[in-house]
Short mmCIF file of C-alpha atoms in Angstrom, two decimals:
data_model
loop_
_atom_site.label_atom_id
_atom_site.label_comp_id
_atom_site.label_asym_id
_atom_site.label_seq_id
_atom_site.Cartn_x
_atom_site.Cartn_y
_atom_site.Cartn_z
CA UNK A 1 80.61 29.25 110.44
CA UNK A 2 82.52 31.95 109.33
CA UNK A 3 83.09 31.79 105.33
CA UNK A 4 86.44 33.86 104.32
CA UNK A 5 86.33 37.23 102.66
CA UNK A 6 86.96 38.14 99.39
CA UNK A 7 90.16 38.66 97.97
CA UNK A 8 91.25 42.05 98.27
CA UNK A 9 92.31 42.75 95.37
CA UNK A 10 88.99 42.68 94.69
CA UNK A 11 88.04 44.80 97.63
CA UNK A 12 87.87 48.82 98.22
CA UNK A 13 90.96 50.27 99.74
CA UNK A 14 89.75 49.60 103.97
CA UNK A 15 88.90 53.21 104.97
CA UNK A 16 85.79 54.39 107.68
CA UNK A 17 83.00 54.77 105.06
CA UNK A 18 83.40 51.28 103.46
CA UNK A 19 81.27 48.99 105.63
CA UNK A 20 81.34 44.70 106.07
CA UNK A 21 78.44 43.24 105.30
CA UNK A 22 77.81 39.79 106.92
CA UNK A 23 75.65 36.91 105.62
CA UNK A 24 73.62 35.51 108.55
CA UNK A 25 71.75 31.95 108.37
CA UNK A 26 71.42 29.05 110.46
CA UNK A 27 72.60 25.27 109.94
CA UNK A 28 75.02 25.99 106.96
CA UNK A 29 77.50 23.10 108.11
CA UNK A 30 76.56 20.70 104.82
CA UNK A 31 76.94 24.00 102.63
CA UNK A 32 79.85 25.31 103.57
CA UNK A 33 81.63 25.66 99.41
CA UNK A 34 78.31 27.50 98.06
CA UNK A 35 77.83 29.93 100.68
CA UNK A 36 81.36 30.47 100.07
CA UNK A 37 80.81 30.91 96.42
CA UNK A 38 78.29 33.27 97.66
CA UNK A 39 80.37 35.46 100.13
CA UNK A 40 82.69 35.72 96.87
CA UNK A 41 80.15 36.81 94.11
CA UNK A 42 78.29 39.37 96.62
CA UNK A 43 81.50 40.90 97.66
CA UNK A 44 83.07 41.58 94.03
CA UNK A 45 79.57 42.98 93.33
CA UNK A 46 79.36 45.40 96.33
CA UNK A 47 83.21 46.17 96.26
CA UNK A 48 83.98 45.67 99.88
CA UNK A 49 84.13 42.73 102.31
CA UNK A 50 81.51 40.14 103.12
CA UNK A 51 81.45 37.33 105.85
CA UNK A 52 79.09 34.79 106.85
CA UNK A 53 77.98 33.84 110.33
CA UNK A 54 75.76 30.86 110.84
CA UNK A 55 73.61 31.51 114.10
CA UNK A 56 73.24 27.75 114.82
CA UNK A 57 77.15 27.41 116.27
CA UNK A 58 77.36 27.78 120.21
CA UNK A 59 78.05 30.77 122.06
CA UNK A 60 76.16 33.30 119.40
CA UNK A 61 79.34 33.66 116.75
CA UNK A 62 78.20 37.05 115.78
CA UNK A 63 79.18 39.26 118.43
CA UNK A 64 82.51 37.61 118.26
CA UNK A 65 82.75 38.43 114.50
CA UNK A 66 81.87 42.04 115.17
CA UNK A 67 84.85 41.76 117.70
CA UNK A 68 87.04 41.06 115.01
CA UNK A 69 85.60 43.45 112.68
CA UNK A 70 86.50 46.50 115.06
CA UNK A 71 89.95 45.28 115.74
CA UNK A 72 90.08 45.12 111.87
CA UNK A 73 88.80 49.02 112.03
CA UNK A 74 85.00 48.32 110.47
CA UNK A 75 83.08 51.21 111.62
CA UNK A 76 79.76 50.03 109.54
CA UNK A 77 78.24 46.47 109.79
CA UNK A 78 75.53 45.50 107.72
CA UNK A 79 73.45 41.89 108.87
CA UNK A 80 71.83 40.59 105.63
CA UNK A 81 69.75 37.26 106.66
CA UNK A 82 69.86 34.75 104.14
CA UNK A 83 66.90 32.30 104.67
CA UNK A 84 63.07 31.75 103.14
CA UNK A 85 61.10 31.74 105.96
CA UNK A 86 63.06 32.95 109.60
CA UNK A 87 62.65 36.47 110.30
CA UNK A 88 64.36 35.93 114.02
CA UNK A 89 67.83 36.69 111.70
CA UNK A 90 66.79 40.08 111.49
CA UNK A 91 66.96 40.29 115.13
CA UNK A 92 69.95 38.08 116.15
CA UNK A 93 71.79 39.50 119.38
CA UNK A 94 74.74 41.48 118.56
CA UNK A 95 76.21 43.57 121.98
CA UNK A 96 79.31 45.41 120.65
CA UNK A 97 81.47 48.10 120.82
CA UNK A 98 79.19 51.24 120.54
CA UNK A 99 81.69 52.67 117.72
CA UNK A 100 80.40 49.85 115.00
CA UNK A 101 77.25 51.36 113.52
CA UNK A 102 74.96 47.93 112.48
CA UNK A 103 72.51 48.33 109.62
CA UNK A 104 69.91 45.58 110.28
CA UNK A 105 68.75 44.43 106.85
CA UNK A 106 65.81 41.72 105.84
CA UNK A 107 65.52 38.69 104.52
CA UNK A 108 64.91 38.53 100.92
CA UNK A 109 62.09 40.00 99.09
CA UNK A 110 59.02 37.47 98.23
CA UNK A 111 58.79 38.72 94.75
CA UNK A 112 62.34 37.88 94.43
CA UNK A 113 61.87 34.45 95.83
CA UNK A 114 58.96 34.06 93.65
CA UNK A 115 60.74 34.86 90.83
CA UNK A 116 63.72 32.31 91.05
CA UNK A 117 61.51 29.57 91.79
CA UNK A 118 59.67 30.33 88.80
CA UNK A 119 62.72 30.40 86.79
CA UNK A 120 63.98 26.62 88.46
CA UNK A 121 60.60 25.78 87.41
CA UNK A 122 60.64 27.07 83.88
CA UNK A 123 63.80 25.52 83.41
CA UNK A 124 63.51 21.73 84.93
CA UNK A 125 60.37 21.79 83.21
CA UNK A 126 62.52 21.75 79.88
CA UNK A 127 64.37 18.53 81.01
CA UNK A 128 61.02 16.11 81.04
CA UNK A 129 61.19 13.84 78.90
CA UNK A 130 57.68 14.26 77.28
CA UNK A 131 58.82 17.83 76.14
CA UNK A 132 55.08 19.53 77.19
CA UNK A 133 54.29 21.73 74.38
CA UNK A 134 53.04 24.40 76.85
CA UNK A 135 53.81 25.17 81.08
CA UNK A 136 49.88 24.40 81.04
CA UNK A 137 50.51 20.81 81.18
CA UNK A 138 52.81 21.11 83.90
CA UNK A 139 52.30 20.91 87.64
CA UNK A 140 54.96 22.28 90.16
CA UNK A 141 55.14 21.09 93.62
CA UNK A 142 57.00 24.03 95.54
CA UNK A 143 58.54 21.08 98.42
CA UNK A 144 59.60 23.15 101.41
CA UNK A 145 61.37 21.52 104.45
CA UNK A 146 59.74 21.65 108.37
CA UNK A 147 56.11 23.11 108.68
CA UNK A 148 55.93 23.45 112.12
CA UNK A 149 55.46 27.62 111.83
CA UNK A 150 51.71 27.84 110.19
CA UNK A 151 52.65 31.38 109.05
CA UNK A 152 55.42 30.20 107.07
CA UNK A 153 53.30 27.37 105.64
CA UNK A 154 50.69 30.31 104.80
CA UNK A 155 53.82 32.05 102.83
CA UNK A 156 54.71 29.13 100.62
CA UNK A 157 51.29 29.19 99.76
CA UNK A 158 52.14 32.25 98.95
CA UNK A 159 54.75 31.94 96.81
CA UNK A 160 53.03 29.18 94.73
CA UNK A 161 49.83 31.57 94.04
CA UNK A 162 52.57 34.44 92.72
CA UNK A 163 54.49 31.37 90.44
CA UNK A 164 51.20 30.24 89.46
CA UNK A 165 50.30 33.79 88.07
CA UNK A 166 53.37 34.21 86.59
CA UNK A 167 54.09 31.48 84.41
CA UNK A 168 50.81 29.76 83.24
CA UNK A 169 51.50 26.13 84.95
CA UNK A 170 48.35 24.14 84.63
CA UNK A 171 48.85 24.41 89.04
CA UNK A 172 51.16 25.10 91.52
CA UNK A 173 50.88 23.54 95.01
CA UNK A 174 53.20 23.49 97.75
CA UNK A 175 54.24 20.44 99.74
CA UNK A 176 56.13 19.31 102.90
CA UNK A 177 59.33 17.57 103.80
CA UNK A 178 58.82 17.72 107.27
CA UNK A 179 56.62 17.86 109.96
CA UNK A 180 53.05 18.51 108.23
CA UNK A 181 51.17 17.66 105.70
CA UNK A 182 50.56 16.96 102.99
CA UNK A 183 53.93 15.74 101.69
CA UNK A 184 55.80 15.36 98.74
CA UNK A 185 54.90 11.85 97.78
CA UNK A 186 50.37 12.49 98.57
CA UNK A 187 50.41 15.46 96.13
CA UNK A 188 52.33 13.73 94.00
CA UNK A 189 49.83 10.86 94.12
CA UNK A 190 46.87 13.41 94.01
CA UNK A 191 48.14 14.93 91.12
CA UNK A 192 48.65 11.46 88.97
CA UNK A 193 44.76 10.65 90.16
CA UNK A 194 43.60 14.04 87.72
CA UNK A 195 45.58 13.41 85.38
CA UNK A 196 48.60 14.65 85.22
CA UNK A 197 51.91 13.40 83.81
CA UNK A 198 54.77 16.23 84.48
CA UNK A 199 55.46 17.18 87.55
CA UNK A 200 58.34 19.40 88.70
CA UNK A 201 59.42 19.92 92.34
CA UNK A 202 61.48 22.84 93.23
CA UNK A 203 62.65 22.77 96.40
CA UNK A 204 62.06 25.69 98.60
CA UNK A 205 65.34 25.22 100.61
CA UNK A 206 68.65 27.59 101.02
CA UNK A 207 72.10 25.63 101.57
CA UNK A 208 70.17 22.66 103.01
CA UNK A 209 71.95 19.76 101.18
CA UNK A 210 70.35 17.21 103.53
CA UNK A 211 66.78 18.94 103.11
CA UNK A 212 67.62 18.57 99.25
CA UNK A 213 68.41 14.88 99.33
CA UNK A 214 65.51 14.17 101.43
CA UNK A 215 63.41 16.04 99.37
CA UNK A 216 64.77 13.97 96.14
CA UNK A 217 64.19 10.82 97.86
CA UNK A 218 60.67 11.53 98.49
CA UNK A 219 59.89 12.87 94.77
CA UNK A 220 61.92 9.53 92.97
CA UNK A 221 59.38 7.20 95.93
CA UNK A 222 56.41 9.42 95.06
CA UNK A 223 56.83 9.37 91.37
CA UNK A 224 58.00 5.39 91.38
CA UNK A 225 54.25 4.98 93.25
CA UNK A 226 52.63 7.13 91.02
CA UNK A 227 53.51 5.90 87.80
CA UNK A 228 54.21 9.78 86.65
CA UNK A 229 57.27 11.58 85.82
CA UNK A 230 58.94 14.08 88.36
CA UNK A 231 61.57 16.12 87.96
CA UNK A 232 63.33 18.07 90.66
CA UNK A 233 64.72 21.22 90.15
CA UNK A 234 68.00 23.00 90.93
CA UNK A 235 68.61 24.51 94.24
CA UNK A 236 68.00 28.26 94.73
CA UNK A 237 71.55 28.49 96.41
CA UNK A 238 73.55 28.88 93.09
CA UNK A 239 70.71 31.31 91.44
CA UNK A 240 71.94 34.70 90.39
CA UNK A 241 69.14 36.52 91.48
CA UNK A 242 70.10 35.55 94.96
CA UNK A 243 72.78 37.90 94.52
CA UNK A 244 70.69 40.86 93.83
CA UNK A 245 68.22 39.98 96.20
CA UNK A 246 70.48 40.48 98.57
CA UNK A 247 72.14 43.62 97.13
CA UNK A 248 69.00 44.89 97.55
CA UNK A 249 68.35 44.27 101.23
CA UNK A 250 71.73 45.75 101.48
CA UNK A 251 70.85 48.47 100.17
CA UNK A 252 67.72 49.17 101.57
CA UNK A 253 69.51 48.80 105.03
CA UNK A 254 72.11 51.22 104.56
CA UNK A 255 69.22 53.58 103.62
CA UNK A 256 66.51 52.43 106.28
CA UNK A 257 69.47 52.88 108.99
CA UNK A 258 70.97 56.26 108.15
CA UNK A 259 73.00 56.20 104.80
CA UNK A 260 75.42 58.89 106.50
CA UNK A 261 78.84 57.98 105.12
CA UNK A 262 79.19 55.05 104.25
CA UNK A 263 80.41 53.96 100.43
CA UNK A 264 78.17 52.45 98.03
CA UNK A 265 79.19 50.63 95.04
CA UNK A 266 77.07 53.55 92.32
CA UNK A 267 76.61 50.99 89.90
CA UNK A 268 74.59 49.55 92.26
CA UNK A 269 71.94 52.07 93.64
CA UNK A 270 69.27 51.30 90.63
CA UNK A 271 68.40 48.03 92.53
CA UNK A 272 66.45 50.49 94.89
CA UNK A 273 65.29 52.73 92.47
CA UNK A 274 63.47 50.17 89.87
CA UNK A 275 62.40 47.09 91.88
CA UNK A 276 62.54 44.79 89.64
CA UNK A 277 66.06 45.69 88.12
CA UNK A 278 68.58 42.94 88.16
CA UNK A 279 72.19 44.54 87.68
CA UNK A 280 74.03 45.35 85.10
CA UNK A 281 75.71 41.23 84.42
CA UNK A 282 73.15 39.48 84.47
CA UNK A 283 71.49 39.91 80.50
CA UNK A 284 68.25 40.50 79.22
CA UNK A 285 66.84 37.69 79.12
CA UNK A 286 67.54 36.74 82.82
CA UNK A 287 65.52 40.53 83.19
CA UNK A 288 62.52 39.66 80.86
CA UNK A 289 62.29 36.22 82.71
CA UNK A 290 61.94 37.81 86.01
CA UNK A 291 60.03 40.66 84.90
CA UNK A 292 56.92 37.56 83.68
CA UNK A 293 55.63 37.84 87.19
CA UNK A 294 54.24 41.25 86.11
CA UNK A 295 50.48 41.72 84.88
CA UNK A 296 50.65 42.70 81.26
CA UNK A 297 49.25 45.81 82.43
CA UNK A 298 52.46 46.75 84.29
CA UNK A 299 55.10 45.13 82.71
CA UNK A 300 55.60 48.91 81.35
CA UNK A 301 59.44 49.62 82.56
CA UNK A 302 57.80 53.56 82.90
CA UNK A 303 54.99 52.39 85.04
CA UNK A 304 55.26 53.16 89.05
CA UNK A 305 53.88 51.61 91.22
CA UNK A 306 53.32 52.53 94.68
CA UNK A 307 54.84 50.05 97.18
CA UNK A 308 52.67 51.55 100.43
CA UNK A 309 50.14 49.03 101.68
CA UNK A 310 46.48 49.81 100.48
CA UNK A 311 44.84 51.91 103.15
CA UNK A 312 41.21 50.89 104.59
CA UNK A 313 38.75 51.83 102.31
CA UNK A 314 35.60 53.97 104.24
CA UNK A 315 32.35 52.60 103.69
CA UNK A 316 30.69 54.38 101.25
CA UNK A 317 26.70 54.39 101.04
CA UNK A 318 24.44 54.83 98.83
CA UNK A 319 21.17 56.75 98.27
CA UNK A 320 19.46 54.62 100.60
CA UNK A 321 22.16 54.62 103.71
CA UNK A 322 23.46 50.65 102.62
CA UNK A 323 27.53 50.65 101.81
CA UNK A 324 27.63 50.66 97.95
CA UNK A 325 30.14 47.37 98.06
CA UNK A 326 30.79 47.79 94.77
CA UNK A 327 31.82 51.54 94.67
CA UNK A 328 34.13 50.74 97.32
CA UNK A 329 37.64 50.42 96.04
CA UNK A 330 40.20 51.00 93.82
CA UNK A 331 44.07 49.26 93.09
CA UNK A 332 43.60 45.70 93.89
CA UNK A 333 46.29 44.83 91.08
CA UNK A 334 48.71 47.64 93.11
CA UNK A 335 48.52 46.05 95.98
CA UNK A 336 48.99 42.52 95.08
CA UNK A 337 51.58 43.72 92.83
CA UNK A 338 53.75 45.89 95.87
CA UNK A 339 53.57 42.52 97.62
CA UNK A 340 51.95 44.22 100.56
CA UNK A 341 50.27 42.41 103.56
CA UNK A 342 47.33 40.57 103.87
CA UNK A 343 44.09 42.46 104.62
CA UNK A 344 43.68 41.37 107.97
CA UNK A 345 46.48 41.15 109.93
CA UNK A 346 45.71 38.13 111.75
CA UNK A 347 43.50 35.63 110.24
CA UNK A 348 39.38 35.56 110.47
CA UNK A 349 38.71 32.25 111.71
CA UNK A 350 35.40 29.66 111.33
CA UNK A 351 32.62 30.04 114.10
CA UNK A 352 31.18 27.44 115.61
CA UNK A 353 27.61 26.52 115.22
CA UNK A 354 26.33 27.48 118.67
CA UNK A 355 28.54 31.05 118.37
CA UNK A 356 27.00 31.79 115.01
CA UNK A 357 23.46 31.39 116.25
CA UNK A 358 23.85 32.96 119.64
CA UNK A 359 21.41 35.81 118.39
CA UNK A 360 19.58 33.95 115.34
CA UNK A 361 18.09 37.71 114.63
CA UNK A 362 21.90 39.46 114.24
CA UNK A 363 22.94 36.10 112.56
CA UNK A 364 20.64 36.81 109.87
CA UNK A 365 21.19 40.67 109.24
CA UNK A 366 24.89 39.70 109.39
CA UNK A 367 24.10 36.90 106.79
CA UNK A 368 21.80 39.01 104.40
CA UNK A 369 24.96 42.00 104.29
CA UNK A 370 27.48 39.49 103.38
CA UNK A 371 25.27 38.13 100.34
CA UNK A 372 24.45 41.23 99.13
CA UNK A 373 28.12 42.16 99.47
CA UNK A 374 29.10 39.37 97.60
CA UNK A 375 26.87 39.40 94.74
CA UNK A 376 27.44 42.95 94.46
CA UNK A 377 31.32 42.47 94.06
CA UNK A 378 31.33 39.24 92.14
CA UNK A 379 27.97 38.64 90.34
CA UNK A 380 27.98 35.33 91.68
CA UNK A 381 25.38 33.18 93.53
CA UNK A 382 25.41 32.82 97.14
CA UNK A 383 23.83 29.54 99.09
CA UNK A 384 22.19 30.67 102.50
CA UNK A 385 21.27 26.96 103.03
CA UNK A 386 24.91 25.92 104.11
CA UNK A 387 25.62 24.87 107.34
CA UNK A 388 25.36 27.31 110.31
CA UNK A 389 28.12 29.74 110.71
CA UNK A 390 29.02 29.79 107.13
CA UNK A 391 27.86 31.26 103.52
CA UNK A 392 28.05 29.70 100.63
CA UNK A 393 29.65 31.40 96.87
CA UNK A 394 28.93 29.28 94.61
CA UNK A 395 31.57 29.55 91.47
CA UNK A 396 31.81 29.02 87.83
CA UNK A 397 33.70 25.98 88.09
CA UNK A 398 36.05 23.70 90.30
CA UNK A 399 38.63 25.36 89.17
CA UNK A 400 38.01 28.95 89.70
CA UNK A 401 36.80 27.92 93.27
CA UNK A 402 40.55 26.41 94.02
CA UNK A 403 41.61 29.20 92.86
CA UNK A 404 39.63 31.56 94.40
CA UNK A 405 40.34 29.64 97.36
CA UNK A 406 43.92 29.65 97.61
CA UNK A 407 43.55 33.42 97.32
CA UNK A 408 41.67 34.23 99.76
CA UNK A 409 43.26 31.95 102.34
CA UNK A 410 46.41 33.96 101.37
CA UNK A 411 43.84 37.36 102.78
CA UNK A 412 43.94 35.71 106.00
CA UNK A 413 40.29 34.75 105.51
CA UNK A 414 39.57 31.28 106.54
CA UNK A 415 37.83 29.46 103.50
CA UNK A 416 36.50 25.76 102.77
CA UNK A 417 35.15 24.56 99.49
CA UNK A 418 32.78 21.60 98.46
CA UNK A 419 32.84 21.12 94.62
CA UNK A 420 32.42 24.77 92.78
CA UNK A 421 31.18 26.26 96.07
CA UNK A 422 33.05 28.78 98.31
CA UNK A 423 31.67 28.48 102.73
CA UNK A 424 32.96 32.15 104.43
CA UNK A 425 32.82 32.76 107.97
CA UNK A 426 29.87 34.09 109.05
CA UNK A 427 28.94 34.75 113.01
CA UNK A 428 26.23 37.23 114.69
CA UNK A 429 29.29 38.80 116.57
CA UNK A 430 30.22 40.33 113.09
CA UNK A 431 30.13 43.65 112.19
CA UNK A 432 29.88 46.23 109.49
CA UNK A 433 33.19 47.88 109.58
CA UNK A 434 35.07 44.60 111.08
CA UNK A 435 34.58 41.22 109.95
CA UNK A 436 31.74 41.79 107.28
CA UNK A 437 33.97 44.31 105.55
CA UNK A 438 37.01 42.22 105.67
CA UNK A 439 35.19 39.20 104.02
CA UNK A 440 33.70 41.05 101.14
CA UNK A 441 36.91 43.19 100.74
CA UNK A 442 38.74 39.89 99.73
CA UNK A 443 36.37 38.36 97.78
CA UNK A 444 36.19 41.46 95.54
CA UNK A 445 40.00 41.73 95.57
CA UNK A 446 40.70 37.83 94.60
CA UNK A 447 37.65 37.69 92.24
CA UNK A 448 38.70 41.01 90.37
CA UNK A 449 42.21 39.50 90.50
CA UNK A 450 40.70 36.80 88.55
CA UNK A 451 38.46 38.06 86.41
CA UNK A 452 41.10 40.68 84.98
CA UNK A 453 44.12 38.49 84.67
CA UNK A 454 43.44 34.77 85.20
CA UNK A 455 40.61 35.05 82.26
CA UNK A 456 43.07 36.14 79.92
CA UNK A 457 46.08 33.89 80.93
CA UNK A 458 43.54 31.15 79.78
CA UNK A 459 42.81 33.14 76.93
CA UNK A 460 39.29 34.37 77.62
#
């Protein structure tokens, strides 16, 4: 679909610096008025014109927009995907004219997502009708359609660690409308089993009416079952830091891609220069909202933070030749702050039984490095009596083992927990710079992300 631009009187006068951005998303057909409303609001905030192409309509729309842009005389195109979880926009087809320069931007930011689904959160929680005292008696079920793409799965989770963190909800899970499991009505269920008696879903959806009222459906069957109450929350489509986020991979693109000459509204350059800045309309209290997902410690406007991913860490011995695990590393808070990637880059799997024990005499020097790792980084206990091709960590408590789990799933470490007790991945194949590294690196990076923050969030 093609939504139409914005006025121009709204619009700078049409001249070879001033490029066209262009919205791009797939299945927009039920939300055709708010991705208009959209189109408007970004393009009176940039100053020039925006359009929106959905991918999903035949024959690949976009080069035939860019057709029309250079008859229109656009010399600058900027692609902005707008979705939650399909980086393929960033690479949609587009053979043109060699005269349109295209600035390929990104989808938006996960610490912006994270941050409007904390404030839908924040704010449906208001609306139950037992008025919670505190967000601590409040569970939110991030619903998200599909689930047929496990990383995307592994990013929701994602998202509901950084809400959790942010806010103080007594938990956040995640939950599926589609194709896996669990859905919205089973953790709804679970959740009324412990306990719990307000529960707000906020759907993790972008102009999917027809996701939403599925999604609805599900919560008013699950809740009916249940016996609990559920609220759902208000879509992310109509959310003003939408807006920005996408300013902001607008930005970023014209930059990434060779600023040259093209015009940029100047009110609007401080979105890449402070982060976490929200624009000039939006209020304070809109910017103090967004700014809870912060640490304490860096919720200091003067405080920079470097966005580079964490570098590998060399092993670092001590007086006796063994790596000194716990001298090992610094900035665990920067890094999970800067939103940067996992530590392994794809994810460290279970071994089977007969793999671990190929070499029982390996299996049990790899074994004996990982414990001492792990106690070294976490003062915890660790179980050697588990079952083969795993170690045990045994926690303080249930809850700091979900926790702790969730976490380091999130590292790409697989992780599986009975009761307070942690089981890693342990094989003879391992080795010292590889996988035992990786598995102690983030332990000590969850657990320290515990100990420092989630302690005092609970007020310990």
């Amino acid at each position: 679909m093609s939504a139409p631009t914005m006025p121009m009187k709204q619009a700078r006068k049409r001249g070879p610096d001033v490029p066209t951005t262009v919205l791009v998303g797939r299945h927009w057909a039920g939300a055709g008025p708010a991705v208009r409303r959209l189109v408007t609001t970004l393009a009176r905030q940039l100053q020039h014109d925006v359009e929106a192409c959905d991918l999903a309509q035949p024959d690949n729309p976009l080069p035939r927009l860019a057709r029309r842009m250079v008859k229109r005389g656009v010399t600058r195109l900027v692609l902005v995907p707008v979705t939650l979880d399909d980086a393929a926009l960033s690479t949609a087809r587009l053979d043109v004219d060699s005269a349109l320069r295209v600035h390929r931007g990104r989808a938006p930011a996960t610490d912006d997502i994270a941050r409007m689904l904390g404030d839908r959160a924040r704010d449906a929680a208001r609306t139950l009708a037992g008025r919670p005292r505190q967000l601590a008696q409040v569970m939110v079920i991030l619903a998200t359609g599909g689930g047929a793409n496990p990383a995307s799965n592994a990013d929701v989770a994602r998202l509901a660690r950084l809400v959790y963190e942010a806010h103080g909800f007594g938990d956040v899970t995640c939950a599926f409308v589609g194709l896996t499991t669990p859905g919205v009505a089973e953790v709804i269920a679970r959740a009324a089993r412990l306990g719990v008696s307000g529960i707000v879903v906020v759907p993790h959806l972008l102009f999917d009416p027809r996701g939403r009222r599925r999604l609805v459906q599900q919560a008013r069957a699950g809740a009916a079952a249940a016996g609990v109450e559920v609220v759902v929350a208000r879509s992310l489509d109509s959310h003003p830091g939408l807006v920005w986020a996408l300013i902001r991979r607008h930005l970023e693109a014209l930059v990434d891609g060779g600023l040259g000459g093209a015009w940029v509204n100047p009110d609007l350059l401080r979105v890449l220069e402070h982060a976490h800045a929200h624009g000039p309309r939006l209020g304070a209290d809109l910017e103090a909202r967004m700014a809870q997902l912060l640490p304490p410690r860096y919720q200091d406007a003067s405080l920079v933070v470097s966005r580079a991913p964490m570098g590998a860490a060399d092993l670092q011995r001590d007086d006796d030749g063994r790596v000194a695990w716990d001298q090992m590393w610094q900035g665990f808070c920067e890094l999970a702050l800067a939103g940067g990637p996992p530590h392994r880059g794809t994810l460290l799997e279970a071994v089977a039984p007969e793999a671990a024990l190929a070499n029982p005499e390996r299996y049990a020097e790899v074994r004996a490095e990982l414990a001492r790792g792990l106690r070294m980084v976490t003062g915890l206990p660790v179980e050697l009596d588990g079952p083969a091709g795993w170690i045990g960590l045994r926690c303080a408590d249930e809850e700091m083992a979900i926790w702790l789990m969730r976490a380091i799933v999130v590292e790409n470490i697989m992780v599986r927990r009975e009761g307070a007790t942690l089981y890693l991945p342990a094989g003879c194949r391992f080795t010292l710079d590889g996988e035992i590294k990786n598995v102690v690196t983030a332990v000590a990076k969850t657990y320290h992300y515990w100990t420092e923050h989630q302690a005092k969030a609970r007020g310990g």
